[in-house]
CSV table of N, CA and C and ligand atoms in Angstrom, one decimal:
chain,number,residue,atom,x,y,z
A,652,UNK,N,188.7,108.9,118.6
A,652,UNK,CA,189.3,107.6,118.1
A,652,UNK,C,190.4,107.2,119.1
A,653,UNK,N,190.2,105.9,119.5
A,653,UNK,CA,191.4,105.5,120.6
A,653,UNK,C,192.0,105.1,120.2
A,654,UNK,N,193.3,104.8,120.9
A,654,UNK,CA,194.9,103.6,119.8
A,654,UNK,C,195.3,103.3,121.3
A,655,UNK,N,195.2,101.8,120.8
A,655,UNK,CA,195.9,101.1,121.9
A,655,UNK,C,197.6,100.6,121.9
A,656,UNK,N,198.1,101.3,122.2
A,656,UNK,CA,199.8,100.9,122.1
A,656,UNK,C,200.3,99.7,122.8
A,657,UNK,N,200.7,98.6,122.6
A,657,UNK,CA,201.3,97.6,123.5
A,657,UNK,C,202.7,97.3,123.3
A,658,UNK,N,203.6,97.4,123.8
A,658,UNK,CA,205.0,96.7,123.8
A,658,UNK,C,205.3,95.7,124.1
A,659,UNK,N,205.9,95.0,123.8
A,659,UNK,CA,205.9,93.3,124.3
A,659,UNK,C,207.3,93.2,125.0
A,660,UNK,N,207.5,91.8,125.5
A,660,UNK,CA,208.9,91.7,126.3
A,660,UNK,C,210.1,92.3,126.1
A,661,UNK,N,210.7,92.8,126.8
A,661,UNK,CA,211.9,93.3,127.2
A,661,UNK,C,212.0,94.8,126.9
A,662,UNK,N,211.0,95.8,126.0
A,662,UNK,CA,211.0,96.3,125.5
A,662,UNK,C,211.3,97.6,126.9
A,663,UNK,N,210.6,97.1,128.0
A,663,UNK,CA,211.1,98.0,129.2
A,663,UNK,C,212.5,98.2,129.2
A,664,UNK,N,213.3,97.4,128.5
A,664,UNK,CA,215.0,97.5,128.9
A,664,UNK,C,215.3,98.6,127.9
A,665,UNK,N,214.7,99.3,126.8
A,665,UNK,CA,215.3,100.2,125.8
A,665,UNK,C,216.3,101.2,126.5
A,666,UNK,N,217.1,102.0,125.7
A,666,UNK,CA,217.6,102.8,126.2
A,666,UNK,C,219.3,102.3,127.0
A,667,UNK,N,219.2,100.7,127.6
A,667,UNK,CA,220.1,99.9,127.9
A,667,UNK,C,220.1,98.6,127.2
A,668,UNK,N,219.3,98.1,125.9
A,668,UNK,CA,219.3,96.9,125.9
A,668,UNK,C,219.8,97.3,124.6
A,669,UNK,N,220.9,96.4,123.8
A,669,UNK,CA,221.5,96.8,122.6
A,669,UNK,C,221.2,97.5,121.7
A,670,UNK,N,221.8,99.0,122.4
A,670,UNK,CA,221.7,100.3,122.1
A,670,UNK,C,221.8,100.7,120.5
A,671,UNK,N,222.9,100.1,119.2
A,671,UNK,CA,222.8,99.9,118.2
A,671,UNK,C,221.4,99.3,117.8
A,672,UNK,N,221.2,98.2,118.1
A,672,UNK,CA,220.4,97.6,117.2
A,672,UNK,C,218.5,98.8,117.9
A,673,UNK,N,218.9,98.8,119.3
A,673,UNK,CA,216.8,99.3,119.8
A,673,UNK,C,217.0,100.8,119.2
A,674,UNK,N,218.6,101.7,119.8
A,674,UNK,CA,218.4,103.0,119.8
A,674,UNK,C,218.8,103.3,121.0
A,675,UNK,N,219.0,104.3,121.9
A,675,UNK,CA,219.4,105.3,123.4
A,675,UNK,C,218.1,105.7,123.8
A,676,UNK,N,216.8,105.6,123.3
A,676,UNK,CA,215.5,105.9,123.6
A,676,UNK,C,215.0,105.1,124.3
A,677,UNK,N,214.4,105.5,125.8
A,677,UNK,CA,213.9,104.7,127.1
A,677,UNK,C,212.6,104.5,126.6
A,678,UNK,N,212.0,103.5,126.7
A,678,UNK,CA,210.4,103.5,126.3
A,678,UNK,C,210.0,104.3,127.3
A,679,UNK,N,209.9,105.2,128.0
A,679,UNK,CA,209.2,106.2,128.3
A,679,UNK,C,209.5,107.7,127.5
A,680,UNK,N,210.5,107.5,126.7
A,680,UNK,CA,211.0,108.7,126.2
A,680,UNK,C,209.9,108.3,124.7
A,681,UNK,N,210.1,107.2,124.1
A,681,UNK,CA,209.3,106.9,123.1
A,681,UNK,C,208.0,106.7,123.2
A,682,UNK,N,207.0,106.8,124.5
A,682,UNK,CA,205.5,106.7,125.1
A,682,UNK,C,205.6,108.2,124.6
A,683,UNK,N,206.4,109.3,125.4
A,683,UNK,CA,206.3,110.7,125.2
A,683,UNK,C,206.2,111.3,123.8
A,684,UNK,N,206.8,110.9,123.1
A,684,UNK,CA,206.6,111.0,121.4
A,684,UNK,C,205.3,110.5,120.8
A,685,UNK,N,204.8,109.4,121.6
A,685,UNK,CA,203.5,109.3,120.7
A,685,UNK,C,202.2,109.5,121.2
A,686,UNK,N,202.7,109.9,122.5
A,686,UNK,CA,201.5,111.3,122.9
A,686,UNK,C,201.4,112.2,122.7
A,687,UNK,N,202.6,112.7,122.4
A,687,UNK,CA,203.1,114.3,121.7
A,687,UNK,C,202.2,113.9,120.4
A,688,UNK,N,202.5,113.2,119.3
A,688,UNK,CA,201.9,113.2,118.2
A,688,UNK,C,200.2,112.6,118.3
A,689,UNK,N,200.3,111.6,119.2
A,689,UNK,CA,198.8,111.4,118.9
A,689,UNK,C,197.9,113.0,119.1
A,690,UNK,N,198.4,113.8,120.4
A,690,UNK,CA,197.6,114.8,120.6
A,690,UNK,C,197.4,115.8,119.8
A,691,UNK,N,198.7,115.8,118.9
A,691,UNK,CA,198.6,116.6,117.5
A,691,UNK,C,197.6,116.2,116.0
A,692,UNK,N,197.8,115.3,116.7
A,692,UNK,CA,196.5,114.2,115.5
A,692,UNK,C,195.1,113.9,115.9
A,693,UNK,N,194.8,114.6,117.0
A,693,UNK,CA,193.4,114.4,117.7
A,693,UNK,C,193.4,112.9,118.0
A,694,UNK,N,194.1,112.1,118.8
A,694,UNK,CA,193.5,110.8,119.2
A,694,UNK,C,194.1,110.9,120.4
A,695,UNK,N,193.3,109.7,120.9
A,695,UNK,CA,193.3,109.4,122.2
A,695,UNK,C,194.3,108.3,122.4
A,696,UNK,N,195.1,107.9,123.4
A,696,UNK,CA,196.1,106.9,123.2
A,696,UNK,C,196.8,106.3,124.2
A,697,UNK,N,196.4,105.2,124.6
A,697,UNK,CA,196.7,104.5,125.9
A,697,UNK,C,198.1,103.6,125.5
A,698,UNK,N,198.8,103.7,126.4
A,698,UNK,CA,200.4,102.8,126.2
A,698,UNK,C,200.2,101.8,127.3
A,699,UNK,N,200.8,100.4,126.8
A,699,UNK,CA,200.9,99.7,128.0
A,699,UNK,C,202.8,98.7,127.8
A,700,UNK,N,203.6,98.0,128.7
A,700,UNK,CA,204.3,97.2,128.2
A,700,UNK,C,204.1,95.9,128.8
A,701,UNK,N,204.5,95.1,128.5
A,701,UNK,CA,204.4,93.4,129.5
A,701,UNK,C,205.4,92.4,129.0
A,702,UNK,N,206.2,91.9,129.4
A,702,UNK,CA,206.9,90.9,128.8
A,702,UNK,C,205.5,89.4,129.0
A,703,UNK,N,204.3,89.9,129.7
A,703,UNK,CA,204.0,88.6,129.9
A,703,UNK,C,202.6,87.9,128.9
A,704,UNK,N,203.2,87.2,128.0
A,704,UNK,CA,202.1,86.8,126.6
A,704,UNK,C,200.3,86.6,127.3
A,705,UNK,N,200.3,86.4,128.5
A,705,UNK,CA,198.9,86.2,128.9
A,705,UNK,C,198.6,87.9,129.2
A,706,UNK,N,199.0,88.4,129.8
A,706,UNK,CA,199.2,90.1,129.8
A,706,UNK,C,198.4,90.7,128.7
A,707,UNK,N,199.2,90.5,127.9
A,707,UNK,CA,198.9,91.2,126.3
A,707,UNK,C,198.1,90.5,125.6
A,708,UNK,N,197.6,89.4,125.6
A,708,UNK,CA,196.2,88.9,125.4
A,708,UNK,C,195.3,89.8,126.2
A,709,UNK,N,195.4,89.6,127.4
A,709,UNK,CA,194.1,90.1,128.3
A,709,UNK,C,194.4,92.1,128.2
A,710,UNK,N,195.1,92.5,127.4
A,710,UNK,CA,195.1,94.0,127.4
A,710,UNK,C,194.5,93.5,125.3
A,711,UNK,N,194.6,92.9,124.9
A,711,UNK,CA,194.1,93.1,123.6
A,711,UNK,C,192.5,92.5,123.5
A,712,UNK,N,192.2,92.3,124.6
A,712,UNK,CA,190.6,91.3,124.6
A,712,UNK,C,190.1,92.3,125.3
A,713,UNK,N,190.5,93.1,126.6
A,713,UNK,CA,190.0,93.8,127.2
A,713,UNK,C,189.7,95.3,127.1
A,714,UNK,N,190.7,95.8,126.2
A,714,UNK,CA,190.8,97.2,126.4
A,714,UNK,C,190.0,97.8,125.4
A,715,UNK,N,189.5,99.0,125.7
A,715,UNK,CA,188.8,99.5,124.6
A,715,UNK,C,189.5,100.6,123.7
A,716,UNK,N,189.4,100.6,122.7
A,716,UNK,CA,190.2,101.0,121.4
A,716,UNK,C,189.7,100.6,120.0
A,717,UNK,N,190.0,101.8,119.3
A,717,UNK,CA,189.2,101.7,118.0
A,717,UNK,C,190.7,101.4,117.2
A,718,UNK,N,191.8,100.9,117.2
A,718,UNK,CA,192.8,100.4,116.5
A,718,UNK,C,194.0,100.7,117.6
A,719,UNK,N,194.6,99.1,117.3
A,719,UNK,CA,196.1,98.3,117.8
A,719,UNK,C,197.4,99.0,117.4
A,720,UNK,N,198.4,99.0,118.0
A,720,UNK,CA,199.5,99.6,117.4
A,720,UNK,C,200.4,98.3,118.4
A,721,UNK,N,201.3,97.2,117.5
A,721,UNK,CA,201.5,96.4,118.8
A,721,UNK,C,203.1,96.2,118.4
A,722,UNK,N,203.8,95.8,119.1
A,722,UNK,CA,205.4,95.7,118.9
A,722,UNK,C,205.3,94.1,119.8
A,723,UNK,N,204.9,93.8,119.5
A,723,UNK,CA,205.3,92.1,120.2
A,723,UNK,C,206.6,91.5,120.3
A,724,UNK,N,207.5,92.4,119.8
A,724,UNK,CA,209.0,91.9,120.2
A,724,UNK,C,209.0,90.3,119.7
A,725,UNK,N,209.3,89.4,120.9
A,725,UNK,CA,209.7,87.9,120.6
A,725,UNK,C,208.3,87.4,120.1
A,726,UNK,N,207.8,87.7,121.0
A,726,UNK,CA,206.5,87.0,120.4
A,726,UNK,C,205.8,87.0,119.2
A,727,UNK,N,206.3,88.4,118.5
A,727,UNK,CA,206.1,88.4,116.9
A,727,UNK,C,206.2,86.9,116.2
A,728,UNK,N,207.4,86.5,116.9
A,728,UNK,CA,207.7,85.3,115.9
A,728,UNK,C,207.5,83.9,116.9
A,729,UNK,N,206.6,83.9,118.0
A,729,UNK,CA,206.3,82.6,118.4
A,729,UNK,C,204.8,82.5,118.8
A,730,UNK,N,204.0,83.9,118.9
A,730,UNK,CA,203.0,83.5,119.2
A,730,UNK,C,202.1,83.3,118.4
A,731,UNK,N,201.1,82.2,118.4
A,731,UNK,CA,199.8,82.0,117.9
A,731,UNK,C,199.1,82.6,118.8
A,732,UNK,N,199.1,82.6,119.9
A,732,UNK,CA,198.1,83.1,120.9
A,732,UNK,C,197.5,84.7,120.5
A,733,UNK,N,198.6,85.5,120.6
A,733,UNK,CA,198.8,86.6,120.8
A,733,UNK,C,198.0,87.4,119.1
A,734,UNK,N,198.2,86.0,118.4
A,734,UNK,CA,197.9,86.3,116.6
A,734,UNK,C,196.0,86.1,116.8
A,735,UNK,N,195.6,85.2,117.5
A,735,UNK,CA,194.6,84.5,117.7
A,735,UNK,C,194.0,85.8,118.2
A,736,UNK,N,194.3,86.4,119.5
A,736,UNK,CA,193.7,87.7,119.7
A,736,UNK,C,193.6,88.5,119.5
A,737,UNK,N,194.2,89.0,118.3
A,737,UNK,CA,193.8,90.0,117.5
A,737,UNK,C,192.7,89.8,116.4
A,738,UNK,N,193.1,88.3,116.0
A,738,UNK,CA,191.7,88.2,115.2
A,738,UNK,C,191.0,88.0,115.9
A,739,UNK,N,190.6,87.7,116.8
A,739,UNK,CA,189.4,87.5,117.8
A,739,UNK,C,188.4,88.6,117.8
A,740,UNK,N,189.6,89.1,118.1
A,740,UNK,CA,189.1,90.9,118.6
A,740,UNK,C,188.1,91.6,117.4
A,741,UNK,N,189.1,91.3,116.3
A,741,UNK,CA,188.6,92.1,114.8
A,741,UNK,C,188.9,93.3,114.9
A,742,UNK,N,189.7,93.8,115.5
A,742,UNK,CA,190.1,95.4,115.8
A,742,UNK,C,191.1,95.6,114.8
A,743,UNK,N,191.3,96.7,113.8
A,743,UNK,CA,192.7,96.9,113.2
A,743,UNK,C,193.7,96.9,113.9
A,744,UNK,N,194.4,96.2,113.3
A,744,UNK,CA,196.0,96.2,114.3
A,744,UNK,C,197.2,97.0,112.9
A,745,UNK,N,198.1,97.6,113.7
A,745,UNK,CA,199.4,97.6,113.0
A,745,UNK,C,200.7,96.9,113.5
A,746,UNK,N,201.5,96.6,113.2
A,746,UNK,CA,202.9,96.1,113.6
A,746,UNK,C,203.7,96.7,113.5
A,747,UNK,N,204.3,96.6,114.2
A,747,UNK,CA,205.8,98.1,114.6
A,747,UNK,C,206.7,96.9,115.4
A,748,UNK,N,207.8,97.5,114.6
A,748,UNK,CA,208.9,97.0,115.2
A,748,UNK,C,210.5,98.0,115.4
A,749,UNK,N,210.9,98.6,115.7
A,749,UNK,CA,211.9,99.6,116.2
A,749,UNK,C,213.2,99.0,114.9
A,750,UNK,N,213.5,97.8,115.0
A,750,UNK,CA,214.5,97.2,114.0
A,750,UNK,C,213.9,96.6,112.6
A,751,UNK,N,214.8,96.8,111.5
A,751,UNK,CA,214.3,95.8,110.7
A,751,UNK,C,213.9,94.5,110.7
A,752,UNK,N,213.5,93.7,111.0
A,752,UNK,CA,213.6,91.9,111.5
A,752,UNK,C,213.5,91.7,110.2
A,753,UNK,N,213.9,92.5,108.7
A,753,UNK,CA,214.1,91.0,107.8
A,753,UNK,C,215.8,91.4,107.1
A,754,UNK,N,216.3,92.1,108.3
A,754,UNK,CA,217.4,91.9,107.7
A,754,UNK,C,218.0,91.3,108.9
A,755,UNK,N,217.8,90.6,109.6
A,755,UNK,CA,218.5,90.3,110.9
A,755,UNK,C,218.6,88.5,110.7
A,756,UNK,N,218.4,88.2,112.2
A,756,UNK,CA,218.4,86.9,112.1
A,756,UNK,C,217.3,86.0,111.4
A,757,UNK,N,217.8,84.7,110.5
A,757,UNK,CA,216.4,84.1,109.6
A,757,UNK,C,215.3,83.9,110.9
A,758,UNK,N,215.2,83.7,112.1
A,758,UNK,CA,214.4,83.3,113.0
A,758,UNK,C,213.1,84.5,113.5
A,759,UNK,N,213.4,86.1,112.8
A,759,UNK,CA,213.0,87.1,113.1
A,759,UNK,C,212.4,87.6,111.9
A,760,UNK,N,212.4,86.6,110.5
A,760,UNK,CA,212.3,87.2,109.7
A,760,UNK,C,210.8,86.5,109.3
A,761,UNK,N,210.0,86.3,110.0
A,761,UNK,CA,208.9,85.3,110.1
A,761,UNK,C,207.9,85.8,110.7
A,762,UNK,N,207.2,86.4,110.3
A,762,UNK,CA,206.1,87.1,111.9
A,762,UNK,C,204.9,86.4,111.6
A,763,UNK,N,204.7,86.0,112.5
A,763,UNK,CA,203.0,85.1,112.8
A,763,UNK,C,201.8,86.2,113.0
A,764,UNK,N,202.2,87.8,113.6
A,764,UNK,CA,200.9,88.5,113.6
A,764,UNK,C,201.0,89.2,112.6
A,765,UNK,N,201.8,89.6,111.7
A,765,UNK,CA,202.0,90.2,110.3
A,765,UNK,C,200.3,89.7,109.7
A,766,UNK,N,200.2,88.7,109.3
A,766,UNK,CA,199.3,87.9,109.1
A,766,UNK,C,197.6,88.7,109.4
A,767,UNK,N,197.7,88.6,110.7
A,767,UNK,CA,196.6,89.5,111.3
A,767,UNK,C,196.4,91.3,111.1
A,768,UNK,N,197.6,91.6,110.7
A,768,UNK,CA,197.6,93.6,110.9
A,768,UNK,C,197.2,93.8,109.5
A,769,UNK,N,197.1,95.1,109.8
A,769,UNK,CA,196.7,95.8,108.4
A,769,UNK,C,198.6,96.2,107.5
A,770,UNK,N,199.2,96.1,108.5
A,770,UNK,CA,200.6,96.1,107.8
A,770,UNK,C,201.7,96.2,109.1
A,771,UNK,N,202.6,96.4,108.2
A,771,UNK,CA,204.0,96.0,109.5
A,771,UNK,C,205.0,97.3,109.1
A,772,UNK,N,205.1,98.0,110.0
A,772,UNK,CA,206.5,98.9,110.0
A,772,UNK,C,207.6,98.6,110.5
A,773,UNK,N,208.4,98.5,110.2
A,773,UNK,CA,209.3,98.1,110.4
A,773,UNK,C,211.1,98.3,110.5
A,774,UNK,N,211.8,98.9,111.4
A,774,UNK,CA,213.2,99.6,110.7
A,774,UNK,C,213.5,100.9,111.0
A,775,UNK,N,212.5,101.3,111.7
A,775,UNK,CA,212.8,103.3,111.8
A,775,UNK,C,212.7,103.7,113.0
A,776,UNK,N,213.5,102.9,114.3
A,776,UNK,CA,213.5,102.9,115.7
A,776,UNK,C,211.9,103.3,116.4
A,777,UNK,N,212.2,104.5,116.8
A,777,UNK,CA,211.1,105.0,117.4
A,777,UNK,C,210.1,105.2,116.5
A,778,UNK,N,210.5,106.1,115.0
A,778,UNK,CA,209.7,106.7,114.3
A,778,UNK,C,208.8,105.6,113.8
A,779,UNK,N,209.6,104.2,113.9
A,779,UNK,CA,208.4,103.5,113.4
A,779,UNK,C,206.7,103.5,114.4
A,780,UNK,N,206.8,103.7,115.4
A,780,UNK,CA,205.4,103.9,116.5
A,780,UNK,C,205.4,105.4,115.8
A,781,UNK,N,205.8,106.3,115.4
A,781,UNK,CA,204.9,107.5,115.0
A,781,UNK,C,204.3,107.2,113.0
A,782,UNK,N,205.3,106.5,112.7
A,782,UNK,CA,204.6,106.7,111.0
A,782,UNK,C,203.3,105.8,111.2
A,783,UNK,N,203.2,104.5,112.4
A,783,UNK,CA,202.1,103.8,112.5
A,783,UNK,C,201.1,104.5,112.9
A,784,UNK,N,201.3,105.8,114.0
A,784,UNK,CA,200.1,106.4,114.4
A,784,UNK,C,199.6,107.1,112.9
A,785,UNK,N,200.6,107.8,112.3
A,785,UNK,CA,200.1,108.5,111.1
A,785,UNK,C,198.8,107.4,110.7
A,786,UNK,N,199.4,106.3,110.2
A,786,UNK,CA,198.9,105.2,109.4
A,786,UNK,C,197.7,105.0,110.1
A,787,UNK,N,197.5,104.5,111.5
A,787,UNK,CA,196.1,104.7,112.2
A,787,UNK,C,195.5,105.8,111.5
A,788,UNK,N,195.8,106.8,111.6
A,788,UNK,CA,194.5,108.2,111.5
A,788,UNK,C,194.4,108.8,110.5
A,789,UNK,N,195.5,107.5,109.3
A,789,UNK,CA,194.6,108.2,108.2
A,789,UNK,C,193.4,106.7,107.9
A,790,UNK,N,193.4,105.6,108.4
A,790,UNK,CA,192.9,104.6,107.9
A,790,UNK,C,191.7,104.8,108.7
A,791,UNK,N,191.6,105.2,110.3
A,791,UNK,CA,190.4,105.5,110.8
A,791,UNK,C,189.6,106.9,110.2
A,792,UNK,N,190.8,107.4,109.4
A,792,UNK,CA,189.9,108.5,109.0
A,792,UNK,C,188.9,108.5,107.5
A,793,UNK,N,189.1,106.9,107.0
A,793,UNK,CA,188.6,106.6,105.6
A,793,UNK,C,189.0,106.9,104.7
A,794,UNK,N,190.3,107.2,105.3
A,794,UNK,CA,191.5,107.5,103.8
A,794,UNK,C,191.8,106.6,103.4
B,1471,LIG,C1,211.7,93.9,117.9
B,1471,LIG,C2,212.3,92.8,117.0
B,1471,LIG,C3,212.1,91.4,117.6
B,1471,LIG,O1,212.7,90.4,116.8
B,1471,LIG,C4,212.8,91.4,119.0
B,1471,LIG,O2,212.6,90.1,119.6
B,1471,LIG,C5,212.4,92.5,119.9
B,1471,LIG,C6,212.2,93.8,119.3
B,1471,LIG,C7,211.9,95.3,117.3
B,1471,LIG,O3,211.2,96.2,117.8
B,1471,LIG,O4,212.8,95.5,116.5
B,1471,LIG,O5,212.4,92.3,121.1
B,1471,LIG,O6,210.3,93.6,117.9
């Protein structure tokens, strides 16, 4: 079973980008956690990041994977595009987000691909990308 991990814009800044609100975790320190756990869960798991919305379309149309794990960051709340290719796809998707966005700004509290996932985590920094992997392998497992 594959999982495709995507990060969205700025997400490469963690670690330096408002430490309260993302965490002190580099997204490479948080790629290493959910390889550590995918490999303890038997899956396979490819990480990618891109600030760039045509990027992460063409890694969600292209890549092969039996379920999404996606952090869209800004784009959560502006893209149609990015919402459009996941249904396109038909692939399960999850939503992960490192912060809560419904206790934050009203402009974050809106997600356009919510809509498309099988659910949204949300609020648990890092751990939110590991309770999502959980959530993948029990839902690919017909739990
Ligand atoms: C985020 C929340 C978004 O509102 C924000 O634009 C991000 C990160 C999160 O992981 O908490 O860049 O997706």
């Amino acid at each position: 079973m594959k999982i495709l991990v995507i990060h969205g814009p700025n997400l490469n800044l963690l670690g330096k980008r408002e430490t309260d609100i993302y965490g002190t975790l580099t997204l490479a320190q948080i790629d290493d956690k959910i390889k550590a756990l995918a490999s303890e869960l038997g899956l396979k798991v490819a990480a990618a990041q891109s600030n760039s919305e045509s990027e992460i379309i063409g890694l969600i149309q292209n890549s092969d994977y039996d379920l999404l794990i996606i952090n869209p960051a800004a784009f959560t709340h502006t893209s149609i595009s990015i919402r459009d290719a996941i249904s396109a796809v038909g692939k399960p998707a999850i939503e992960v987000h490192l912060s809560n966005i419904h206790r934050r700004e009203e402009f974050r509290r809106k997600s356009i691909t919510a809509e498309v996932s099988l659910g949204q985590i949300s609020g648990f920094g890092a751990e939110s990308y590991l309770l999502a992997l959980r959530a993948a392998k029990t839902y690919l497992s017909g739990n």
